[in-house]
Short mmCIF file of C-alpha atoms in Angstrom, two decimals:
data_model
loop_
_atom_site.label_atom_id
_atom_site.label_comp_id
_atom_site.label_asym_id
_atom_site.label_seq_id
_atom_site.Cartn_x
_atom_site.Cartn_y
_atom_site.Cartn_z
CA UNK A 1 -63.07 -193.54 -6.17
CA UNK A 2 -59.38 -194.07 -5.60
CA UNK A 3 -57.06 -191.28 -6.81
CA UNK A 4 -54.05 -193.56 -7.25
CA UNK A 5 -55.00 -194.80 -10.72
CA UNK A 6 -57.13 -191.93 -12.14
CA UNK A 7 -54.69 -189.12 -11.36
CA UNK A 8 -51.63 -190.98 -12.54
CA UNK A 9 -53.43 -192.23 -15.64
CA UNK A 10 -54.70 -188.73 -16.40
CA UNK A 11 -51.25 -187.15 -16.14
CA UNK A 12 -49.63 -189.97 -18.08
CA UNK A 13 -52.22 -189.87 -20.84
CA UNK A 14 -51.93 -186.11 -21.09
CA UNK A 15 -48.16 -186.31 -21.42
CA UNK A 16 -48.32 -189.06 -24.04
CA UNK A 17 -50.99 -187.36 -26.14
CA UNK A 18 -49.32 -183.96 -26.18
CA UNK A 19 -45.63 -184.66 -25.72
CA UNK A 20 -44.90 -188.06 -27.19
CA UNK A 21 -47.35 -187.58 -30.05
CA UNK A 22 -45.62 -184.42 -31.18
CA UNK A 23 -42.20 -186.00 -30.72
CA UNK A 24 -43.19 -188.91 -32.97
CA UNK A 25 -44.43 -186.55 -35.64
CA UNK A 26 -41.22 -184.52 -35.42
CA UNK A 27 -39.22 -187.72 -35.70
CA UNK A 28 -41.14 -188.79 -38.79
CA UNK A 29 -40.47 -185.43 -40.43
CA UNK A 30 -36.72 -185.84 -39.88
CA UNK A 31 -36.49 -189.60 -40.41
CA UNK A 32 -34.12 -189.17 -43.34
CA UNK A 33 -31.56 -187.40 -41.22
CA UNK A 34 -28.81 -189.54 -39.65
CA UNK A 35 -28.71 -189.57 -35.82
CA UNK A 36 -26.80 -186.66 -34.34
CA UNK A 37 -24.07 -188.39 -32.34
CA UNK A 38 -23.12 -185.17 -30.55
CA UNK A 39 -26.69 -184.71 -29.33
CA UNK A 40 -26.84 -188.32 -28.10
CA UNK A 41 -23.55 -187.88 -26.21
CA UNK A 42 -24.79 -184.61 -24.74
CA UNK A 43 -27.98 -186.20 -23.42
CA UNK A 44 -26.02 -189.14 -22.01
CA UNK A 45 -23.64 -186.69 -20.31
CA UNK A 46 -26.54 -184.77 -18.77
CA UNK A 47 -28.02 -188.02 -17.47
CA UNK A 48 -24.71 -189.33 -16.15
CA UNK A 49 -23.82 -186.13 -14.29
CA UNK A 50 -27.15 -186.16 -12.49
CA UNK A 51 -27.46 -189.87 -11.73
CA UNK A 52 -23.86 -190.61 -10.76
CA UNK A 53 -24.06 -188.52 -7.58
CA UNK A 54 -27.82 -188.54 -7.08
CA UNK A 55 -27.58 -189.72 -3.45
CA UNK A 56 -24.25 -188.12 -2.59
CA UNK A 57 -26.02 -185.47 -0.51
CA UNK A 58 -28.65 -186.48 2.07
CA UNK A 59 -32.18 -185.13 1.82
CA UNK A 60 -32.76 -181.73 3.35
CA UNK A 61 -35.98 -180.54 4.95
CA UNK A 62 -37.55 -179.07 1.78
CA UNK A 63 -37.21 -182.41 -0.01
CA UNK A 64 -38.76 -184.32 2.87
CA UNK A 65 -41.50 -181.70 2.96
CA UNK A 66 -42.24 -182.41 -0.71
CA UNK A 67 -42.78 -186.08 0.15
CA UNK A 68 -44.80 -185.27 3.26
CA UNK A 69 -46.99 -182.68 1.55
CA UNK A 70 -47.61 -185.01 -1.38
CA UNK A 71 -48.65 -187.83 0.94
CA UNK A 72 -50.93 -185.65 3.07
CA UNK A 73 -52.53 -183.80 0.15
CA UNK A 74 -53.11 -186.98 -1.81
CA UNK A 75 -54.76 -188.59 1.22
CA UNK A 76 -56.95 -185.52 1.64
CA UNK A 77 -58.14 -185.64 -1.97
CA UNK A 78 -58.60 -189.42 -1.93
CA UNK A 79 -60.78 -189.10 1.16
CA UNK A 80 -62.93 -186.58 -0.68
CA UNK A 81 -63.25 -188.85 -3.72
CA UNK A 82 -64.48 -191.63 -1.47
CA UNK A 83 -67.45 -189.38 -0.66
CA UNK A 84 -68.17 -188.95 -4.36
CA UNK A 85 -66.65 -187.68 -7.61
CA UNK A 86 -68.01 -184.16 -7.22
CA UNK A 87 -66.63 -183.84 -3.69
CA UNK A 88 -63.28 -185.17 -4.90
CA UNK A 89 -62.88 -182.71 -7.76
CA UNK A 90 -63.99 -179.85 -5.52
CA UNK A 91 -61.39 -180.85 -2.94
CA UNK A 92 -58.67 -181.09 -5.60
CA UNK A 93 -59.57 -177.64 -6.94
CA UNK A 94 -59.58 -176.13 -3.45
CA UNK A 95 -56.26 -177.76 -2.65
CA UNK A 96 -54.53 -176.47 -5.79
CA UNK A 97 -55.58 -172.91 -4.95
CA UNK A 98 -55.19 -173.03 -1.16
CA UNK A 99 -53.68 -169.70 0.02
CA UNK A 100 -50.12 -169.98 1.21
CA UNK A 101 -49.55 -173.43 -0.32
CA UNK A 102 -46.85 -173.31 -2.97
CA UNK A 103 -46.49 -176.03 -5.59
CA UNK A 104 -49.31 -178.45 -4.70
CA UNK A 105 -49.44 -179.91 -8.21
CA UNK A 106 -45.80 -180.98 -8.01
CA UNK A 107 -46.25 -182.49 -4.55
CA UNK A 108 -49.25 -184.57 -5.62
CA UNK A 109 -47.52 -185.70 -8.80
CA UNK A 110 -44.38 -186.63 -6.86
CA UNK A 111 -46.37 -188.80 -4.48
CA UNK A 112 -47.99 -190.68 -7.37
CA UNK A 113 -44.47 -191.46 -8.56
CA UNK A 114 -43.48 -192.56 -5.05
CA UNK A 115 -46.31 -195.05 -5.05
CA UNK A 116 -44.79 -196.68 -8.10
CA UNK A 117 -41.06 -196.31 -7.40
CA UNK A 118 -40.82 -196.11 -3.61
CA UNK A 119 -39.57 -193.31 -1.37
CA UNK A 120 -35.82 -193.95 -1.41
CA UNK A 121 -33.52 -190.98 -1.96
CA UNK A 122 -32.86 -192.19 -5.50
CA UNK A 123 -36.54 -192.62 -6.32
CA UNK A 124 -37.56 -189.25 -4.86
CA UNK A 125 -34.96 -187.39 -6.88
CA UNK A 126 -35.17 -189.31 -10.15
CA UNK A 127 -38.08 -187.32 -11.66
CA UNK A 128 -35.92 -184.19 -11.45
CA UNK A 129 -33.20 -186.04 -13.36
CA UNK A 130 -35.68 -186.81 -16.12
CA UNK A 131 -36.96 -183.25 -16.39
CA UNK A 132 -33.40 -181.91 -16.42
CA UNK A 133 -32.36 -184.21 -19.27
CA UNK A 134 -35.52 -183.40 -21.23
CA UNK A 135 -34.75 -179.70 -20.82
CA UNK A 136 -31.30 -180.22 -22.38
CA UNK A 137 -32.82 -182.03 -25.37
CA UNK A 138 -35.49 -179.33 -25.78
CA UNK A 139 -32.89 -176.57 -25.66
CA UNK A 140 -31.03 -178.04 -28.62
CA UNK A 141 -34.18 -178.14 -30.74
CA UNK A 142 -35.29 -174.64 -29.76
CA UNK A 143 -32.10 -172.60 -29.80
CA UNK A 144 -30.85 -173.87 -33.14
CA UNK A 145 -33.87 -172.21 -34.78
CA UNK A 146 -32.69 -168.71 -33.96
CA UNK A 147 -29.00 -169.02 -33.11
CA UNK A 148 -25.89 -170.19 -34.98
CA UNK A 149 -25.35 -173.97 -34.63
CA UNK A 150 -22.20 -173.60 -32.52
CA UNK A 151 -24.05 -171.24 -30.15
CA UNK A 152 -27.02 -173.59 -29.79
CA UNK A 153 -24.70 -176.52 -29.05
CA UNK A 154 -22.70 -174.63 -26.43
CA UNK A 155 -25.94 -173.46 -24.77
CA UNK A 156 -27.07 -177.07 -24.48
CA UNK A 157 -23.68 -178.13 -23.09
CA UNK A 158 -23.95 -175.43 -20.43
CA UNK A 159 -27.43 -176.66 -19.49
CA UNK A 160 -26.18 -180.23 -19.34
CA UNK A 161 -23.09 -179.62 -17.21
CA UNK A 162 -23.62 -176.39 -15.23
CA UNK A 163 -23.46 -177.31 -11.53
CA UNK A 164 -26.54 -175.17 -10.77
CA UNK A 165 -28.60 -177.21 -13.24
CA UNK A 166 -27.13 -180.51 -12.04
CA UNK A 167 -27.80 -179.66 -8.38
CA UNK A 168 -31.47 -178.88 -8.92
CA UNK A 169 -31.69 -181.78 -11.34
CA UNK A 170 -30.81 -183.94 -8.30
CA UNK A 171 -33.26 -182.45 -5.82
CA UNK A 172 -36.75 -183.70 -5.00
CA UNK A 173 -38.24 -180.29 -5.72
CA UNK A 174 -39.96 -178.66 -8.68
CA UNK A 175 -37.10 -176.49 -9.98
CA UNK A 176 -35.92 -178.84 -12.73
CA UNK A 177 -39.55 -179.23 -13.78
CA UNK A 178 -39.96 -175.46 -14.10
CA UNK A 179 -37.11 -175.22 -16.62
CA UNK A 180 -38.66 -178.02 -18.67
CA UNK A 181 -42.14 -176.47 -18.56
CA UNK A 182 -40.92 -173.07 -19.73
CA UNK A 183 -38.96 -174.58 -22.61
CA UNK A 184 -41.93 -176.80 -23.51
CA UNK A 185 -44.23 -173.77 -23.53
CA UNK A 186 -41.80 -171.85 -25.75
CA UNK A 187 -41.53 -174.78 -28.12
CA UNK A 188 -45.30 -175.17 -28.28
CA UNK A 189 -45.65 -171.47 -29.03
CA UNK A 190 -43.17 -171.82 -31.88
CA UNK A 191 -45.27 -174.60 -33.45
CA UNK A 192 -48.35 -172.35 -33.36
CA UNK A 193 -47.13 -170.62 -36.51
CA UNK A 194 -48.16 -173.70 -38.50
CA UNK A 195 -50.50 -175.40 -36.00
CA UNK A 196 -52.89 -173.27 -33.87
CA UNK A 197 -53.15 -176.12 -31.36
CA UNK A 198 -49.66 -175.09 -30.29
CA UNK A 199 -51.11 -172.12 -28.40
CA UNK A 200 -53.33 -174.39 -26.34
CA UNK A 201 -50.39 -176.61 -25.58
CA UNK A 202 -48.31 -173.59 -24.56
CA UNK A 203 -51.11 -172.46 -22.25
CA UNK A 204 -51.19 -175.94 -20.73
CA UNK A 205 -47.44 -175.98 -20.00
CA UNK A 206 -47.57 -172.48 -18.53
CA UNK A 207 -50.60 -173.41 -16.44
CA UNK A 208 -48.80 -176.45 -15.07
CA UNK A 209 -45.90 -174.16 -14.16
CA UNK A 210 -48.17 -171.70 -12.35
CA UNK A 211 -49.63 -174.52 -10.24
CA UNK A 212 -46.19 -176.01 -9.59
CA UNK A 213 -44.63 -172.82 -8.19
CA UNK A 214 -46.31 -169.52 -7.45
CA UNK A 215 -43.35 -167.46 -8.72
CA UNK A 216 -43.44 -169.10 -12.14
CA UNK A 217 -45.68 -166.14 -12.99
CA UNK A 218 -42.51 -164.02 -13.11
CA UNK A 219 -41.63 -165.75 -16.40
CA UNK A 220 -44.80 -164.85 -18.28
CA UNK A 221 -43.35 -161.54 -19.63
CA UNK A 222 -40.32 -163.50 -20.86
CA UNK A 223 -42.56 -165.97 -22.69
CA UNK A 224 -44.45 -163.11 -24.31
CA UNK A 225 -41.18 -161.46 -25.35
CA UNK A 226 -39.88 -164.66 -26.93
CA UNK A 227 -43.14 -165.07 -28.82
CA UNK A 228 -43.21 -161.52 -30.17
CA UNK A 229 -39.50 -161.53 -31.06
CA UNK A 230 -40.20 -163.60 -34.14
CA UNK A 231 -42.39 -161.30 -36.20
CA UNK A 232 -44.54 -162.15 -39.17
CA UNK A 233 -47.26 -163.99 -37.29
CA UNK A 234 -50.39 -164.59 -39.42
CA UNK A 235 -53.68 -163.18 -38.21
CA UNK A 236 -54.99 -166.64 -37.38
CA UNK A 237 -52.06 -167.12 -35.00
CA UNK A 238 -52.87 -163.90 -33.15
CA UNK A 239 -56.43 -165.10 -32.64
CA UNK A 240 -55.16 -168.40 -31.30
CA UNK A 241 -52.74 -166.63 -28.96
CA UNK A 242 -55.56 -164.43 -27.61
CA UNK A 243 -57.77 -167.46 -26.96
CA UNK A 244 -54.95 -169.38 -25.27
CA UNK A 245 -54.09 -166.32 -23.17
CA UNK A 246 -57.70 -165.99 -22.05
CA UNK A 247 -57.80 -169.67 -21.11
CA UNK A 248 -54.55 -169.33 -19.16
CA UNK A 249 -55.91 -166.31 -17.30
CA UNK A 250 -59.10 -168.19 -16.54
CA UNK A 251 -57.10 -171.13 -15.20
CA UNK A 252 -54.96 -168.82 -13.07
CA UNK A 253 -57.83 -166.80 -11.59
CA UNK A 254 -58.17 -169.00 -8.47
CA UNK A 255 -54.45 -168.54 -7.80
CA UNK A 256 -54.39 -164.88 -8.79
CA UNK A 257 -56.53 -163.79 -5.89
CA UNK A 258 -54.14 -164.87 -3.17
CA UNK A 259 -51.10 -164.04 -5.33
CA UNK A 260 -52.24 -160.42 -5.46
CA UNK A 261 -52.98 -160.40 -1.73
CA UNK A 262 -49.34 -161.33 -1.11
CA UNK A 263 -48.20 -158.19 -2.94
CA UNK A 264 -50.77 -155.41 -2.53
CA UNK A 265 -53.78 -154.65 -0.34
CA UNK A 266 -56.53 -152.06 -0.21
CA UNK A 267 -56.29 -149.72 2.77
CA UNK A 268 -57.93 -146.49 1.66
CA UNK A 269 -55.85 -146.96 -1.47
CA UNK A 270 -53.50 -149.50 -2.95
CA UNK A 271 -50.72 -150.31 -0.49
CA UNK A 272 -47.84 -152.79 -0.77
CA UNK A 273 -47.86 -155.74 1.62
CA UNK A 274 -44.67 -155.52 3.64
CA UNK A 275 -43.24 -157.65 6.42
CA UNK A 276 -40.77 -160.37 7.28
CA UNK A 277 -40.89 -163.76 5.59
CA UNK A 278 -37.97 -165.66 7.12
CA UNK A 279 -35.76 -164.88 4.13
CA UNK A 280 -32.92 -162.36 4.48
CA UNK A 281 -33.27 -159.00 2.77
CA UNK A 282 -31.37 -158.97 -0.54
CA UNK A 283 -30.71 -155.79 -2.50
CA UNK A 284 -31.30 -156.00 -6.28
CA UNK A 285 -27.64 -155.92 -7.33
CA UNK A 286 -26.76 -158.37 -4.58
CA UNK A 287 -29.45 -160.69 -5.89
CA UNK A 288 -28.10 -160.39 -9.43
CA UNK A 289 -24.69 -161.40 -8.13
CA UNK A 290 -26.18 -164.37 -6.31
CA UNK A 291 -27.90 -165.53 -9.50
CA UNK A 292 -24.74 -165.02 -11.57
CA UNK A 293 -22.71 -166.97 -9.01
CA UNK A 294 -25.17 -169.84 -8.96
CA UNK A 295 -25.21 -170.18 -12.73
CA UNK A 296 -21.42 -169.95 -12.98
CA UNK A 297 -20.29 -171.98 -9.96
CA UNK A 298 -23.33 -173.73 -8.46
CA UNK A 299 -24.34 -173.84 -4.81
CA UNK A 300 -20.86 -174.36 -3.37
CA UNK A 301 -19.39 -171.18 -1.93
CA UNK A 302 -15.73 -172.21 -1.75
CA UNK A 303 -14.58 -171.01 -5.16
CA UNK A 304 -12.70 -167.66 -5.43
CA UNK A 305 -14.87 -164.60 -6.01
CA UNK A 306 -13.82 -164.22 -9.64
CA UNK A 307 -15.73 -167.39 -10.51
CA UNK A 308 -18.84 -165.55 -11.68
CA UNK A 309 -16.99 -163.08 -13.94
CA UNK A 310 -16.23 -165.19 -17.06
CA UNK A 311 -19.80 -166.32 -17.62
CA UNK A 312 -21.25 -162.91 -16.72
CA UNK A 313 -18.78 -161.19 -19.06
CA UNK A 314 -19.63 -163.52 -21.93
CA UNK A 315 -23.32 -162.89 -21.31
CA UNK A 316 -22.88 -159.11 -21.47
CA UNK A 317 -20.86 -159.49 -24.67
CA UNK A 318 -23.62 -161.64 -26.13
CA UNK A 319 -26.28 -159.03 -25.36
CA UNK A 320 -24.26 -156.25 -26.95
CA UNK A 321 -22.60 -157.89 -29.94
CA UNK A 322 -23.96 -161.43 -30.35
CA UNK A 323 -24.41 -162.73 -33.91
CA UNK A 324 -28.20 -162.84 -33.76
CA UNK A 325 -30.93 -160.32 -34.65
CA UNK A 326 -31.38 -157.59 -32.09
CA UNK A 327 -34.92 -158.76 -31.44
CA UNK A 328 -33.65 -162.23 -30.55
CA UNK A 329 -30.97 -160.83 -28.25
CA UNK A 330 -33.50 -158.50 -26.66
CA UNK A 331 -35.93 -161.34 -26.04
CA UNK A 332 -33.16 -163.45 -24.48
CA UNK A 333 -32.11 -160.52 -22.28
CA UNK A 334 -35.73 -160.05 -21.20
CA UNK A 335 -35.93 -163.76 -20.37
CA UNK A 336 -32.64 -163.66 -18.46
CA UNK A 337 -33.21 -160.47 -16.46
CA UNK A 338 -36.92 -159.64 -16.14
CA UNK A 339 -37.65 -162.40 -13.56
CA UNK A 340 -34.72 -161.15 -11.47
CA UNK A 341 -35.98 -157.56 -11.74
CA UNK A 342 -39.55 -158.50 -10.79
CA UNK A 343 -38.47 -160.67 -7.85
CA UNK A 344 -36.10 -157.94 -6.65
CA UNK A 345 -38.96 -155.45 -6.80
CA UNK A 346 -41.20 -157.71 -4.74
CA UNK A 347 -38.38 -158.33 -2.27
CA UNK A 348 -37.91 -154.64 -1.50
CA UNK A 349 -40.99 -154.86 0.72
CA UNK A 350 -41.23 -158.55 1.53
CA UNK A 351 -37.97 -160.53 1.37
CA UNK A 352 -38.48 -163.35 -1.13
CA UNK A 353 -35.27 -163.44 -3.11
CA UNK A 354 -33.74 -166.88 -3.54
CA UNK A 355 -31.78 -167.56 -6.70
CA UNK A 356 -33.28 -171.02 -7.25
CA UNK A 357 -36.66 -169.38 -7.87
CA UNK A 358 -35.13 -167.94 -11.06
CA UNK A 359 -33.74 -171.19 -12.43
CA UNK A 360 -35.99 -171.09 -15.51
CA UNK A 361 -33.95 -168.06 -16.66
CA UNK A 362 -30.80 -170.21 -16.91
CA UNK A 363 -31.23 -171.19 -20.60
CA UNK A 364 -31.29 -167.52 -21.58
CA UNK A 365 -28.15 -166.74 -19.56
CA UNK A 366 -26.31 -169.62 -21.17
CA UNK A 367 -27.52 -168.73 -24.68
CA UNK A 368 -26.33 -165.14 -24.29
CA UNK A 369 -23.00 -166.33 -22.89
CA UNK A 370 -22.61 -168.66 -25.88
CA UNK A 371 -23.39 -165.75 -28.23
CA UNK A 372 -20.72 -163.68 -26.49
CA UNK A 373 -18.18 -166.51 -26.68
CA UNK A 374 -18.72 -166.86 -30.42
CA UNK A 375 -17.91 -163.16 -30.96
CA UNK A 376 -14.44 -163.48 -29.45
CA UNK A 377 -11.97 -163.24 -32.36
CA UNK A 378 -9.46 -166.02 -32.83
CA UNK A 379 -9.54 -169.69 -31.94
CA UNK A 380 -7.06 -169.51 -29.06
CA UNK A 381 -8.78 -166.57 -27.30
CA UNK A 382 -12.09 -168.41 -27.61
CA UNK A 383 -10.57 -171.53 -26.09
CA UNK A 384 -9.13 -169.51 -23.21
CA UNK A 385 -12.46 -167.77 -22.58
CA UNK A 386 -14.27 -171.09 -22.57
CA UNK A 387 -11.71 -172.57 -20.18
CA UNK A 388 -12.21 -169.65 -17.80
CA UNK A 389 -15.97 -170.18 -17.86
CA UNK A 390 -15.77 -173.95 -17.50
CA UNK A 391 -13.22 -174.03 -14.67
CA UNK A 392 -15.62 -172.75 -11.98
CA UNK A 393 -18.28 -175.11 -13.31
CA UNK A 394 -15.96 -178.12 -13.15
CA UNK A 395 -14.88 -177.30 -9.60
CA UNK A 396 -18.49 -176.68 -8.62
CA UNK A 397 -19.54 -180.06 -10.01
CA UNK A 398 -16.78 -181.78 -8.05
CA UNK A 399 -17.67 -179.97 -4.83
CA UNK A 400 -21.37 -180.75 -5.09
CA UNK A 401 -20.62 -184.44 -5.54
CA UNK A 402 -17.75 -184.77 -3.06
CA UNK A 403 -18.17 -182.09 -0.38
CA UNK A 404 -20.87 -182.18 2.34
CA UNK A 405 -23.24 -179.27 1.70
CA UNK A 406 -26.68 -180.30 2.98
CA UNK A 407 -27.48 -181.01 6.63
CA UNK A 408 -26.61 -184.65 7.26
CA UNK A 409 -29.54 -186.17 9.13
CA UNK A 410 -28.77 -189.44 7.40
CA UNK A 411 -25.65 -189.90 9.52
CA UNK A 412 -27.28 -188.39 12.60
CA UNK A 413 -30.13 -190.91 12.47
CA UNK A 414 -27.68 -193.75 11.94
CA UNK A 415 -25.68 -193.06 15.12
CA UNK A 416 -28.81 -192.60 17.23
CA UNK A 417 -30.30 -195.83 15.88
CA UNK A 418 -27.18 -197.73 16.89
CA UNK A 419 -27.49 -196.79 20.59
CA UNK A 420 -31.11 -195.78 21.15
CA UNK A 421 -32.98 -197.75 23.81
CA UNK A 422 -36.69 -197.76 24.72
CA UNK A 423 -37.33 -195.04 27.30
CA UNK A 424 -34.73 -192.68 25.84
CA UNK A 425 -36.02 -189.24 24.84
CA UNK A 426 -35.02 -187.58 21.56
CA UNK A 427 -35.14 -183.79 21.85
CA UNK A 428 -35.21 -181.73 18.65
CA UNK A 429 -33.62 -178.33 19.10
CA UNK A 430 -35.54 -177.09 16.04
CA UNK A 431 -38.75 -179.05 16.00
CA UNK A 432 -39.25 -178.88 12.26
CA UNK A 433 -36.17 -181.01 11.54
CA UNK A 434 -37.93 -183.96 13.14
CA UNK A 435 -39.54 -184.70 9.76
CA UNK A 436 -36.13 -185.12 8.12
CA UNK A 437 -34.89 -187.22 11.04
CA UNK A 438 -37.99 -189.42 10.82
CA UNK A 439 -37.31 -190.14 7.16
CA UNK A 440 -34.03 -191.83 8.11
CA UNK A 441 -34.89 -193.07 11.62
CA UNK A 442 -37.57 -195.60 10.78
CA UNK A 443 -38.29 -197.13 14.14
CA UNK A 444 -40.54 -196.18 17.08
CA UNK A 445 -39.18 -193.61 19.51
CA UNK A 446 -40.26 -190.90 21.93
CA UNK A 447 -39.50 -187.40 20.72
CA UNK A 448 -40.37 -183.82 21.70
CA UNK A 449 -39.62 -180.34 20.41
CA UNK A 450 -37.45 -178.04 22.50
CA UNK A 451 -38.84 -174.59 23.32
CA UNK A 452 -38.45 -172.02 20.52
CA UNK A 453 -36.84 -169.16 22.40
CA UNK A 454 -36.28 -166.53 19.70
CA UNK A 455 -39.76 -164.99 19.58
CA UNK A 456 -39.80 -161.36 20.63
CA UNK A 457 -42.20 -158.52 21.33
CA UNK A 458 -42.43 -155.60 18.85
CA UNK A 459 -40.02 -153.79 21.15
CA UNK A 460 -37.43 -156.55 20.75
CA UNK A 461 -37.80 -158.20 24.17
CA UNK A 462 -37.68 -162.00 24.29
CA UNK A 463 -41.05 -163.59 25.09
CA UNK A 464 -39.36 -166.43 26.97
CA UNK A 465 -36.82 -165.65 29.67
CA UNK A 466 -34.14 -168.04 30.89
CA UNK A 467 -36.18 -169.06 33.95
CA UNK A 468 -39.22 -170.02 31.86
CA UNK A 469 -37.08 -171.95 29.39
CA UNK A 470 -35.44 -173.78 32.29
CA UNK A 471 -38.86 -174.69 33.71
CA UNK A 472 -40.05 -176.04 30.37
CA UNK A 473 -36.88 -178.05 29.87
CA UNK A 474 -37.17 -179.58 33.34
CA UNK A 475 -40.75 -180.60 32.54
CA UNK A 476 -39.77 -182.15 29.18
CA UNK A 477 -36.97 -184.36 30.52
CA UNK A 478 -38.50 -185.23 33.91
CA UNK A 479 -38.07 -188.92 34.69
CA UNK A 480 -35.70 -189.56 31.77
CA UNK A 481 -32.37 -191.28 32.19
CA UNK A 482 -31.09 -190.62 28.66
CA UNK A 483 -31.83 -187.61 26.44
CA UNK A 484 -30.61 -187.27 22.86
CA UNK A 485 -30.32 -183.73 21.52
CA UNK A 486 -30.61 -183.27 17.74
CA UNK A 487 -28.91 -179.91 17.36
CA UNK A 488 -29.14 -178.09 14.02
CA UNK A 489 -29.29 -174.47 12.85
CA UNK A 490 -29.69 -173.36 16.43
CA UNK A 491 -29.59 -169.63 15.72
CA UNK A 492 -32.93 -169.84 13.89
CA UNK A 493 -34.84 -170.74 17.06
CA UNK A 494 -32.50 -170.29 20.01
CA UNK A 495 -29.85 -167.66 19.40
CA UNK A 496 -29.06 -167.52 23.14
CA UNK A 497 -28.40 -171.28 23.10
CA UNK A 498 -30.53 -171.73 26.21
CA UNK A 499 -31.56 -175.32 25.47
CA UNK A 500 -28.07 -176.71 25.06
CA UNK A 501 -26.76 -174.70 28.01
CA UNK A 502 -29.51 -176.10 30.27
CA UNK A 503 -28.71 -179.67 29.20
CA UNK A 504 -25.00 -179.09 29.80
CA UNK A 505 -25.74 -177.72 33.28
CA UNK A 506 -28.20 -180.40 34.43
CA UNK A 507 -27.15 -183.51 32.53
CA UNK A 508 -23.88 -185.30 31.83
CA UNK A 509 -22.73 -185.24 28.23
CA UNK A 510 -21.60 -188.80 27.49
CA UNK A 511 -21.18 -188.75 23.70
CA UNK A 512 -21.14 -186.21 20.91
CA UNK A 513 -21.12 -186.61 17.13
CA UNK A 514 -20.65 -183.79 14.65
CA UNK A 515 -21.94 -183.87 11.06
CA UNK A 516 -22.47 -181.13 8.46
CA UNK A 517 -25.03 -178.71 9.94
CA UNK A 518 -26.16 -181.32 12.49
CA UNK A 519 -24.83 -182.31 15.88
CA UNK A 520 -25.99 -185.23 18.03
CA UNK A 521 -25.48 -185.11 21.81
CA UNK A 522 -26.28 -187.86 24.31
CA UNK A 523 -26.95 -186.82 27.90
CA UNK A 524 -27.49 -188.93 30.99
CA UNK A 525 -29.53 -187.70 33.96
CA UNK A 526 -29.48 -189.01 37.53
#
């Protein structure tokens, strides 16, 4: 049994039956209404901002990993299906719950798309564009139920044009999908008031989120808060919610085991699991500032420090005085801040804090900021406040499209390809970047990983001394006339710079090219 058709057909059929079917019914209910030109323009703007600079930045290693993982995992499951249907489904279930593997559902789904559309930069990133645009459209429908029309519209405009949302709507990762899934789950929960099937649909969207990113679980309290904020639920709806919650828990049980093991362990009592993860340690307030900066300015760090203040100030004003019921504002505040609080708590023992993990909280931040903006008295003060909030966003959008931010292996591979000859050796200073290089350098070559010299004993002593590194380097390049060094993020693996220093001492540097976060060096040896 080949997984190419069944898996894609299953996911497509599921999306059509649940998503498109409900959209058609909603359209029929509102068929008498004229088209909302502002909504159409907003969706076109969201699409244009994401597509116009979709390939401006080269792929970075996490995006190439998404392609690589999807290919390898799909091949693994397909091989199991060839042994029989039961073996295939067992392999798929084991893969989706494999400890330490984050987001396998997204990776497999991405690779099914690649089989149809190819693996170009544009094709890899286009699904994120689609999910980002769908999230904008969903936000309009959802927020106008509980917020004033002007607030709902401004929230959607923020989601469409905020550089943080555009950036991750242009990346071949699951972050744009997570925003869509949370909004879809919220919308499905809202329909459960008149249609109990809505709870099952909400459980489905949340389950897809849990299997697309392990930290999506941080948003479950926010979903519950949004659901309970609108009181007056009939008894039948509570029963449906309980059933859907039980089904979601049942679906998450295979994941829950290793999720819990990442946080706590039993050692004569419950103990937190502490240790290093490769991420820097981030204090809670520092993490809140990082999230506020990302939502206000994007991923570019060149804007003045005040850039986060207008949006953060409007958000605080919205929480305190926004023209919405206190339960609505409280639910939005819970949505905006509880994932940050939970991730900060986890990161006190094991560093995990990265602001992109909290991207599904962005709609709540923007809704609260829009509520705060609406409370500013006077048209001119409101225009000035909006200009202050939009200026960092506009500059951030420009920088993300025009300034080099990601490591540029695209250019590095191009210059090597122009002069590489059979027999040359390509040496990767950090071995893991070879996968990104290979994506762009699509021709046979001989490549090796340089020694990783940063490993230390518990006492802090380096495991590899200079003499041992020198011996390994001599062995790697023995008999070579030309060695290419792909030099990137050296401090992660070689903070003493032993590899480059050895090449400089024993070879002759003939050419050198510098690109953002990547350097290419060509050495000749006697």
